[in-house]
PDB file of C-alpha atoms in Angstrom:
ATOM      1  CA  ASN P   1     -12.817  -4.973 -12.244  1.00  0.00           C
ATOM      2  CA  LEU P   2     -12.663  -1.178 -12.455  1.00  0.00           C
ATOM      3  CA  GLU P   3     -13.541  -0.781 -16.122  1.00  0.00           C
ATOM      4  CA  MET P   4     -16.319   1.638 -17.102  1.00  0.00           C
ATOM      5  CA  PRO P   5     -18.718  -0.593 -19.071  1.00  0.00           C
ATOM      6  CA  GLY P   6     -19.090   0.619 -22.638  1.00  0.00           C
ATOM      7  CA  ALA P   7     -16.822   3.646 -22.169  1.00  0.00           C
ATOM      8  CA  ARG P   8     -14.300   2.598 -24.800  1.00  0.00           C
ATOM      9  CA  ASP P   9     -16.982   1.977 -27.466  1.00  0.00           C
ATOM     10  CA  MET P  10     -18.801   5.204 -26.608  1.00  0.00           C
ATOM     11  CA  VAL P  11     -15.635   7.258 -26.992  1.00  0.00           C
ATOM     12  CA  ARG P  12     -14.774   5.525 -30.258  1.00  0.00           C
ATOM     13  CA  GLU P  13     -18.219   6.275 -31.679  1.00  0.00           C
ATOM     14  CA  ALA P  14     -18.076   9.900 -30.583  1.00  0.00           C
ATOM     15  CA  ARG P  15     -14.627  10.341 -32.103  1.00  0.00           C
ATOM     16  CA  ALA P  16     -15.856   8.857 -35.393  1.00  0.00           C
ATOM     17  CA  ALA P  17     -18.198  11.850 -35.764  1.00  0.00           C
ATOM     18  CA  GLY P  18     -15.243  13.827 -37.117  1.00  0.00           C
ATOM     19  CA  PRO P  19     -12.002  15.511 -36.012  1.00  0.00           C
ATOM     20  CA  GLU P  20     -13.766  18.839 -35.549  1.00  0.00           C
ATOM     21  CA  GLN P  21     -15.910  17.395 -32.751  1.00  0.00           C
ATOM     22  CA  LYS P  22     -14.725  17.791 -29.166  1.00  0.00           C
ATOM     23  CA  VAL P  23     -15.131  14.692 -27.020  1.00  0.00           C
ATOM     24  CA  ILE P  24     -15.483  15.292 -23.271  1.00  0.00           C
ATOM     25  CA  MET P  25     -15.940  12.393 -20.868  1.00  0.00           C
ATOM     26  CA  CYS P  26     -18.098  13.123 -17.827  1.00  0.00           C
ATOM     27  CA  ALA P  27     -17.589  10.228 -15.439  1.00  0.00           C
ATOM     28  CA  ILE P  28     -20.307   9.825 -12.810  1.00  0.00           C
ATOM     29  CA  VAL P  29     -18.821   6.967 -10.810  1.00  0.00           C
ATOM     30  CA  PRO P  30     -18.814   5.818  -7.151  1.00  0.00           C
ATOM     31  CA  GLY P  31     -15.022   5.605  -6.951  1.00  0.00           C
ATOM     32  CA  ALA P  32     -11.849   4.890  -8.891  1.00  0.00           C
ATOM     33  CA  VAL P  33     -12.135   3.562 -12.458  1.00  0.00           C
ATOM     34  CA  GLU P  34      -9.745   2.594 -15.229  1.00  0.00           C
ATOM     35  CA  THR P  35      -9.256   5.302 -17.843  1.00  0.00           C
ATOM     36  CA  ASP P  36      -7.872   3.415 -20.838  1.00  0.00           C
ATOM     37  CA  TRP P  37      -9.901   5.802 -23.040  1.00  0.00           C
ATOM     38  CA  ILE P  38      -8.196   8.971 -21.767  1.00  0.00           C
ATOM     39  CA  ASP P  39      -5.914   9.471 -24.796  1.00  0.00           C
ATOM     40  CA  ASP P  40      -8.927   9.506 -27.126  1.00  0.00           C
ATOM     41  CA  VAL P  41     -10.858  12.315 -25.423  1.00  0.00           C
ATOM     42  CA  ASP P  42     -10.187  16.044 -25.379  1.00  0.00           C
ATOM     43  CA  ALA P  43     -11.044  16.384 -21.704  1.00  0.00           C
ATOM     44  CA  ALA P  44     -12.420  14.399 -18.784  1.00  0.00           C
ATOM     45  CA  ILE P  45     -14.365  15.494 -15.729  1.00  0.00           C
ATOM     46  CA  VAL P  46     -14.931  13.143 -12.802  1.00  0.00           C
ATOM     47  CA  MET P  47     -18.010  14.112 -10.794  1.00  0.00           C
ATOM     48  CA  PHE P  48     -18.302  10.941  -8.673  1.00  0.00           C
ATOM     49  CA  MET P  49     -21.893  10.756  -7.302  1.00  0.00           C
ATOM     50  CA  PRO P  50     -23.355  14.281  -7.586  1.00  0.00           C
ATOM     51  CA  GLY P  51     -26.863  15.518  -6.828  1.00  0.00           C
ATOM     52  CA  GLU P  52     -29.806  16.880  -8.810  1.00  0.00           C
ATOM     53  CA  GLN P  53     -27.880  19.934 -10.077  1.00  0.00           C
ATOM     54  CA  THR P  54     -25.360  17.814 -11.975  1.00  0.00           C
ATOM     55  CA  GLY P  55     -26.456  19.126 -15.367  1.00  0.00           C
ATOM     56  CA  PRO P  56     -26.080  22.851 -14.631  1.00  0.00           C
ATOM     57  CA  ALA P  57     -22.795  22.243 -12.812  1.00  0.00           C
ATOM     58  CA  PHE P  58     -21.365  20.276 -15.727  1.00  0.00           C
ATOM     59  CA  ALA P  59     -22.532  22.940 -18.197  1.00  0.00           C
ATOM     60  CA  GLU P  60     -20.827  25.720 -16.239  1.00  0.00           C
ATOM     61  CA  LEU P  61     -17.579  23.756 -16.134  1.00  0.00           C
ATOM     62  CA  ILE P  62     -17.360  22.858 -19.829  1.00  0.00           C
ATOM     63  CA  THR P  63     -18.383  26.346 -20.975  1.00  0.00           C
ATOM     64  CA  GLY P  64     -15.817  28.002 -18.744  1.00  0.00           C
ATOM     65  CA  ARG P  65     -18.268  29.913 -16.547  1.00  0.00           C
ATOM     66  CA  ALA P  66     -16.788  28.035 -13.593  1.00  0.00           C
ATOM     67  CA  SER P  67     -13.312  26.598 -13.071  1.00  0.00           C
ATOM     68  CA  PRO P  68     -12.745  23.058 -11.740  1.00  0.00           C
ATOM     69  CA  GLY P  69     -11.385  23.119  -8.213  1.00  0.00           C
ATOM     70  CA  GLY P  70     -11.622  19.562  -6.914  1.00  0.00           C
ATOM     71  CA  ARG P  71      -8.767  17.146  -6.255  1.00  0.00           C
ATOM     72  CA  LEU P  72      -8.878  13.346  -6.315  1.00  0.00           C
ATOM     73  CA  PRO P  73      -9.461  11.844  -2.834  1.00  0.00           C
ATOM     74  CA  LEU P  74      -8.203   8.487  -4.118  1.00  0.00           C
ATOM     75  CA  THR P  75      -5.923   6.960  -6.762  1.00  0.00           C
ATOM     76  CA  PHE P  76      -7.017   6.090 -10.301  1.00  0.00           C
ATOM     77  CA  PRO P  77      -5.058   2.966 -11.342  1.00  0.00           C
ATOM     78  CA  LYS P  78      -3.620   2.213 -14.738  1.00  0.00           C
ATOM     79  CA  ALA P  79      -5.608  -0.204 -16.893  1.00  0.00           C
ATOM     80  CA  GLY P  80      -4.867  -3.826 -16.032  1.00  0.00           C
ATOM     81  CA  GLU P  81      -3.002  -2.964 -12.863  1.00  0.00           C
ATOM     82  CA  ALA P  82      -2.372  -6.082 -10.750  1.00  0.00           C
ATOM     83  CA  ARG P  83      -2.810  -4.473  -7.346  1.00  0.00           C
ATOM     84  CA  PHE P  84      -4.420  -7.471  -5.611  1.00  0.00           C
ATOM     85  CA  THR P  85      -3.842 -11.197  -5.605  1.00  0.00           C
ATOM     86  CA  LYS P  86      -6.877 -13.436  -6.010  1.00  0.00           C
ATOM     87  CA  ALA P  87      -6.611 -14.364  -2.335  1.00  0.00           C
ATOM     88  CA  GLN P  88      -6.881 -10.689  -1.404  1.00  0.00           C
ATOM     89  CA  TYR P  89      -9.719  -9.859  -3.784  1.00  0.00           C
ATOM     90  CA  PRO P  90     -12.259 -11.225  -4.506  1.00  0.00           C
ATOM     91  CA  GLY P  91     -11.007 -13.983  -2.210  1.00  0.00           C
ATOM     92  CA  VAL P  92     -11.148 -17.766  -2.154  1.00  0.00           C
ATOM     93  CA  ASP P  93     -14.037 -19.780  -0.699  1.00  0.00           C
ATOM     94  CA  LEU P  94     -15.751 -16.599   0.509  1.00  0.00           C
ATOM     95  CA  ARG P  95     -12.634 -15.538   2.423  1.00  0.00           C
ATOM     96  CA  SER P  96     -10.491 -12.493   1.629  1.00  0.00           C
ATOM     97  CA  ASP P  97      -6.950 -12.193   2.957  1.00  0.00           C
ATOM     98  CA  MET P  98      -6.320  -8.543   3.878  1.00  0.00           C
ATOM     99  CA  SER P  99      -2.551  -8.962   3.639  1.00  0.00           C
ATOM    100  CA  GLU P 100      -1.915  -5.617   1.929  1.00  0.00           C
ATOM    101  CA  GLY P 101      -1.580  -4.029   5.371  1.00  0.00           C
ATOM    102  CA  VAL P 102      -1.023  -0.273   5.153  1.00  0.00           C
ATOM    103  CA  LEU P 103      -0.135  -0.331   1.446  1.00  0.00           C
ATOM    104  CA  VAL P 104      -3.461   0.998   0.230  1.00  0.00           C
ATOM    105  CA  GLY P 105      -4.055   3.687  -2.402  1.00  0.00           C
ATOM    106  CA  TYR P 106      -1.152   6.041  -3.110  1.00  0.00           C
ATOM    107  CA  ARG P 107       0.930   4.339  -0.407  1.00  0.00           C
ATOM    108  CA  TRP P 108       0.991   1.211  -2.601  1.00  0.00           C
ATOM    109  CA  ASN P 109       1.974   3.176  -5.705  1.00  0.00           C
ATOM    110  CA  ASP P 110       4.813   4.925  -3.885  1.00  0.00           C
ATOM    111  CA  ALA P 111       6.170   1.774  -2.223  1.00  0.00           C
ATOM    112  CA  LYS P 112       6.000  -0.299  -5.420  1.00  0.00           C
ATOM    113  CA  GLU P 113       7.278   2.593  -7.608  1.00  0.00           C
ATOM    114  CA  HIS P 114       4.247   2.000  -9.806  1.00  0.00           C
ATOM    115  CA  PRO P 115       2.885   5.244 -11.320  1.00  0.00           C
ATOM    116  CA  ALA P 116      -0.890   5.679 -11.222  1.00  0.00           C
ATOM    117  CA  ALA P 117      -2.980   6.849 -14.150  1.00  0.00           C
ATOM    118  CA  PHE P 118      -4.064   9.787 -11.969  1.00  0.00           C
ATOM    119  CA  PRO P 119      -2.531  10.072  -8.493  1.00  0.00           C
ATOM    120  CA  PHE P 120      -4.147  10.938  -5.187  1.00  0.00           C
ATOM    121  CA  GLY P 121      -4.608  14.703  -4.910  1.00  0.00           C
ATOM    122  CA  PHE P 122      -4.504  15.317  -8.683  1.00  0.00           C
ATOM    123  CA  GLY P 123      -6.691  17.983 -10.249  1.00  0.00           C
ATOM    124  CA  LEU P 124      -6.600  20.730 -12.879  1.00  0.00           C
ATOM    125  CA  ALA P 125      -7.985  24.239 -13.225  1.00  0.00           C
ATOM    126  CA  TYR P 126      -8.370  26.700 -16.099  1.00  0.00           C
ATOM    127  CA  THR P 127      -5.262  28.545 -14.982  1.00  0.00           C
ATOM    128  CA  THR P 128      -1.651  27.904 -13.934  1.00  0.00           C
ATOM    129  CA  PHE P 129      -0.036  28.237 -10.524  1.00  0.00           C
ATOM    130  CA  GLU P 130       3.547  28.924  -9.512  1.00  0.00           C
ATOM    131  CA  TYR P 131       4.921  27.538  -6.233  1.00  0.00           C
ATOM    132  CA  SER P 132       7.894  29.195  -4.521  1.00  0.00           C
ATOM    133  CA  GLY P 133       9.320  30.266  -1.183  1.00  0.00           C
ATOM    134  CA  PHE P 134       9.417  26.745   0.263  1.00  0.00           C
ATOM    135  CA  HIS P 135      10.586  26.766   3.859  1.00  0.00           C
ATOM    136  CA  ALA P 136      10.356  24.596   6.954  1.00  0.00           C
ATOM    137  CA  ALA P 137      11.308  25.421  10.519  1.00  0.00           C
ATOM    138  CA  CYS P 138      11.085  23.679  13.859  1.00  0.00           C
ATOM    139  CA  ASN P 139       8.983  25.414  16.492  1.00  0.00           C
ATOM    140  CA  VAL P 140      10.967  26.972  19.315  1.00  0.00           C
ATOM    141  CA  GLY P 141      10.213  25.220  22.593  1.00  0.00           C
ATOM    142  CA  ASP P 142       8.347  22.178  21.315  1.00  0.00           C
ATOM    143  CA  THR P 143       8.713  19.332  18.816  1.00  0.00           C
ATOM    144  CA  GLY P 144       6.355  20.741  16.193  1.00  0.00           C
ATOM    145  CA  ALA P 145       7.251  22.445  12.943  1.00  0.00           C
ATOM    146  CA  LYS P 146       5.899  24.844  10.350  1.00  0.00           C
ATOM    147  CA  VAL P 147       6.037  24.401   6.583  1.00  0.00           C
ATOM    148  CA  MET P 148       5.530  27.440   4.346  1.00  0.00           C
ATOM    149  CA  VAL P 149       4.954  27.842   0.621  1.00  0.00           C
ATOM    150  CA  THR P 150       3.845  30.754  -1.571  1.00  0.00           C
ATOM    151  CA  VAL P 151       1.378  30.079  -4.388  1.00  0.00           C
ATOM    152  CA  LYS P 152       0.812  32.541  -7.253  1.00  0.00           C
ATOM    153  CA  ASN P 153      -1.800  32.440 -10.013  1.00  0.00           C
ATOM    154  CA  ILE P 154       0.222  33.171 -13.147  1.00  0.00           C
ATOM    155  CA  GLY P 155      -2.655  32.516 -15.551  1.00  0.00           C
ATOM    156  CA  ASP P 156      -5.434  34.791 -16.759  1.00  0.00           C
ATOM    157  CA  ARG P 157      -8.338  33.096 -14.939  1.00  0.00           C
ATOM    158  CA  GLU P 158      -9.425  32.833 -11.319  1.00  0.00           C
ATOM    159  CA  GLY P 159      -8.774  29.370  -9.927  1.00  0.00           C
ATOM    160  CA  ALA P 160      -8.218  27.185  -6.895  1.00  0.00           C
ATOM    161  CA  ALA P 161      -4.810  25.753  -5.983  1.00  0.00           C
ATOM    162  CA  VAL P 162      -4.448  22.937  -3.446  1.00  0.00           C
ATOM    163  CA  PRO P 163      -0.891  22.653  -2.051  1.00  0.00           C
ATOM    164  CA  GLN P 164      -0.369  19.430  -0.093  1.00  0.00           C
ATOM    165  CA  VAL P 165       2.135  18.417   2.593  1.00  0.00           C
ATOM    166  CA  TYR P 166       3.415  14.850   2.938  1.00  0.00           C
ATOM    167  CA  VAL P 167       5.568  13.437   5.760  1.00  0.00           C
ATOM    168  CA  GLY P 168       7.801  10.370   5.803  1.00  0.00           C
ATOM    169  CA  PHE P 169      10.272   8.784   8.242  1.00  0.00           C
ATOM    170  CA  LYS P 170      12.078   5.463   8.655  1.00  0.00           C
ATOM    171  CA  SER P 171       9.620   3.799  11.057  1.00  0.00           C
ATOM    172  CA  LEU P 172       6.734   4.510   8.689  1.00  0.00           C
ATOM    173  CA  GLN P 173       8.105   1.955   6.201  1.00  0.00           C
ATOM    174  CA  PRO P 174       6.993   0.245   4.036  1.00  0.00           C
ATOM    175  CA  VAL P 175       4.999   3.458   3.545  1.00  0.00           C
ATOM    176  CA  LEU P 176       7.237   6.190   2.105  1.00  0.00           C
ATOM    177  CA  ARG P 177       5.097   9.194   3.007  1.00  0.00           C
ATOM    178  CA  GLN P 178       1.592  10.168   4.073  1.00  0.00           C
ATOM    179  CA  LEU P 179      -0.578  13.234   3.581  1.00  0.00           C
ATOM    180  CA  ARG P 180      -0.411  15.484   6.632  1.00  0.00           C
ATOM    181  CA  GLY P 181      -2.068  18.678   5.438  1.00  0.00           C
ATOM    182  CA  PHE P 182      -3.524  20.615   2.530  1.00  0.00           C
ATOM    183  CA  ALA P 183      -5.045  24.023   1.835  1.00  0.00           C
ATOM    184  CA  LYS P 184      -7.374  25.338  -0.847  1.00  0.00           C
ATOM    185  CA  LEU P 185      -6.473  28.800  -2.141  1.00  0.00           C
ATOM    186  CA  HIS P 186      -8.837  30.743  -4.411  1.00  0.00           C
ATOM    187  CA  LEU P 187      -6.635  33.177  -6.319  1.00  0.00           C
ATOM    188  CA  GLN P 188      -7.387  35.883  -8.856  1.00  0.00           C
ATOM    189  CA  PRO P 189      -4.995  36.318 -11.827  1.00  0.00           C
ATOM    190  CA  GLY P 190      -1.666  37.679 -10.586  1.00  0.00           C
ATOM    191  CA  ALA P 191      -2.548  37.160  -6.918  1.00  0.00           C
ATOM    192  CA  ALA P 192      -0.203  35.313  -4.561  1.00  0.00           C
ATOM    193  CA  LYS P 193      -0.608  33.969  -1.048  1.00  0.00           C
ATOM    194  CA  GLU P 194       1.670  32.328   1.472  1.00  0.00           C
ATOM    195  CA  VAL P 195       0.210  29.358   3.318  1.00  0.00           C
ATOM    196  CA  THR P 196       1.605  27.893   6.534  1.00  0.00           C
ATOM    197  CA  PHE P 197       1.084  24.286   7.595  1.00  0.00           C
ATOM    198  CA  GLN P 198       1.480  23.496  11.286  1.00  0.00           C
ATOM    199  CA  LEU P 199       2.804  20.004  12.020  1.00  0.00           C
ATOM    200  CA  TRP P 200       2.843  18.319  15.421  1.00  0.00           C
ATOM    201  CA  ASP P 201       4.113  15.117  17.038  1.00  0.00           C
ATOM    202  CA  GLU P 202       1.117  13.137  15.793  1.00  0.00           C
ATOM    203  CA  ASP P 203       2.199  13.865  12.229  1.00  0.00           C
ATOM    204  CA  TRP P 204       5.290  11.670  12.657  1.00  0.00           C
ATOM    205  CA  ARG P 205       3.897   9.175  15.138  1.00  0.00           C
ATOM    206  CA  MET P 206       3.448   5.437  14.634  1.00  0.00           C
ATOM    207  CA  PHE P 207       2.211   2.531  16.756  1.00  0.00           C
ATOM    208  CA  GLU P 208       5.037   0.214  17.791  1.00  0.00           C
ATOM    209  CA  GLU P 209       3.597  -3.290  18.153  1.00  0.00           C
ATOM    210  CA  SER P 210       6.548  -4.642  20.135  1.00  0.00           C
ATOM    211  CA  SER P 211       6.008  -2.127  22.956  1.00  0.00           C
ATOM    212  CA  GLN P 212       2.277  -1.683  22.365  1.00  0.00           C
ATOM    213  CA  ARG P 213       2.504   2.100  22.419  1.00  0.00           C
ATOM    214  CA  TRP P 214       2.727   5.121  20.164  1.00  0.00           C
ATOM    215  CA  ARG P 215       6.199   6.466  19.422  1.00  0.00           C
ATOM    216  CA  THR P 216       7.371   9.445  17.389  1.00  0.00           C
ATOM    217  CA  ALA P 217      10.157   9.720  14.858  1.00  0.00           C
ATOM    218  CA  ILE P 218      11.701  12.451  17.041  1.00  0.00           C
ATOM    219  CA  GLU P 219      11.717  10.123  20.063  1.00  0.00           C
ATOM    220  CA  LEU P 220      13.423   7.444  17.947  1.00  0.00           C
ATOM    221  CA  GLY P 221      16.010   9.911  16.654  1.00  0.00           C
ATOM    222  CA  GLU P 222      14.785   9.637  13.070  1.00  0.00           C
ATOM    223  CA  VAL P 223      14.927  12.413  10.508  1.00  0.00           C
ATOM    224  CA  VAL P 224      11.535  13.476   9.137  1.00  0.00           C
ATOM    225  CA  GLU P 225      11.242  14.217   5.434  1.00  0.00           C
ATOM    226  CA  VAL P 226       8.644  16.851   4.592  1.00  0.00           C
ATOM    227  CA  SER P 227       7.453  17.254   0.988  1.00  0.00           C
ATOM    228  CA  VAL P 228       5.175  19.813  -0.657  1.00  0.00           C
ATOM    229  CA  GLY P 229       3.405  19.129  -3.934  1.00  0.00           C
ATOM    230  CA  THR P 230       0.245  19.262  -5.996  1.00  0.00           C
ATOM    231  CA  SER P 231      -0.491  15.528  -5.616  1.00  0.00           C
ATOM    232  CA  SER P 232       1.042  12.453  -4.012  1.00  0.00           C
ATOM    233  CA  ALA P 233       3.147  11.932  -7.153  1.00  0.00           C
ATOM    234  CA  ASP P 234       3.924  15.559  -8.077  1.00  0.00           C
ATOM    235  CA  LEU P 235       6.202  16.699  -5.268  1.00  0.00           C
ATOM    236  CA  LEU P 236       7.816  20.083  -5.881  1.00  0.00           C
ATOM    237  CA  TRP P 237      10.064  20.340  -2.825  1.00  0.00           C
ATOM    238  CA  SER P 238      11.412  18.227   0.020  1.00  0.00           C
ATOM    239  CA  GLY P 239      13.285  19.087   3.207  1.00  0.00           C
ATOM    240  CA  LYS P 240      14.488  17.194   6.268  1.00  0.00           C
ATOM    241  CA  LEU P 241      13.551  18.037   9.839  1.00  0.00           C
ATOM    242  CA  GLN P 242      14.872  16.877  13.198  1.00  0.00           C
ATOM    243  CA  CYS P 243      13.011  18.895  15.813  1.00  0.00           C
ATOM    244  CA  LEU P 244      13.998  18.416  19.459  1.00  0.00           C
ATOM    245  CA  ASP P 245      12.518  19.977  22.580  1.00  0.00           C
ATOM    246  CA  THR P 246      15.324  22.366  23.457  1.00  0.00           C
ATOM    247  CA  GLU P 247      16.073  25.518  21.527  1.00  0.00           C
ATOM    248  CA  ALA P 248      19.778  24.761  21.300  1.00  0.00           C
ATOM    249  CA  GLN P 249      19.147  21.441  19.568  1.00  0.00           C
ATOM    250  CA  ILE P 250      16.658  22.646  16.979  1.00  0.00           C
ATOM    251  CA  ARG P 251      18.032  22.291  13.489  1.00  0.00           C
ATOM    252  CA  PHE P 252      16.815  22.069   9.932  1.00  0.00           C
ATOM    253  CA  GLN P 253      18.472  20.497   6.918  1.00  0.00           C
ATOM    254  CA  GLN P 254      17.397  21.345   3.361  1.00  0.00           C
TER     255      GLN P 254
END
């Protein structure tokens, strides 16, 4: 399972030291874990598998000398989540049935409408960001598109924002959307920056088994939904694109 051995008891013992004590969980783990202890700690930092400077790095983060800037590259499930059947994992008679197909990670959570404990792309900083100026436009003369968003640091600390772009279309089902771009913006207090994401045909392309070739949503006449957010579950804006290869046919629907 994905439990952190002894984590619950360790947090309980630390909390018993008194309400004036701050309890911070530093999780040094190889991947996703269950976080059933999260409501009993004041903060949590996931450092995965760091190197020899773990101690100084952790000290700078919890004292505020540095601001966290990472984002989760995977999904942290809720405690007791039944994501796999026994046949899928750990398997039966030394055989695992990989029947989950493309529904792995956040794609499973989205398709099953099952919220994660912490979604793919999630992360916090010691400041707050404001997202505005969302816009998408088809490129003139080709089937690509640009997606724009302005990010402003409205807090009083320097920090890193990571806007993310997700794309979905009918032929991608059962997957609802997939990550197609992200940017990391280091912003001083009060600073703002516009970021532009360039999308191309490969961003709405899928392999059609019946014809044994790659096909695009544009070729199939499907509308592409583009979303911008701060994680796979925290989408702030969505628009619909149908980009064709002649200027007269280019159109955008918001």
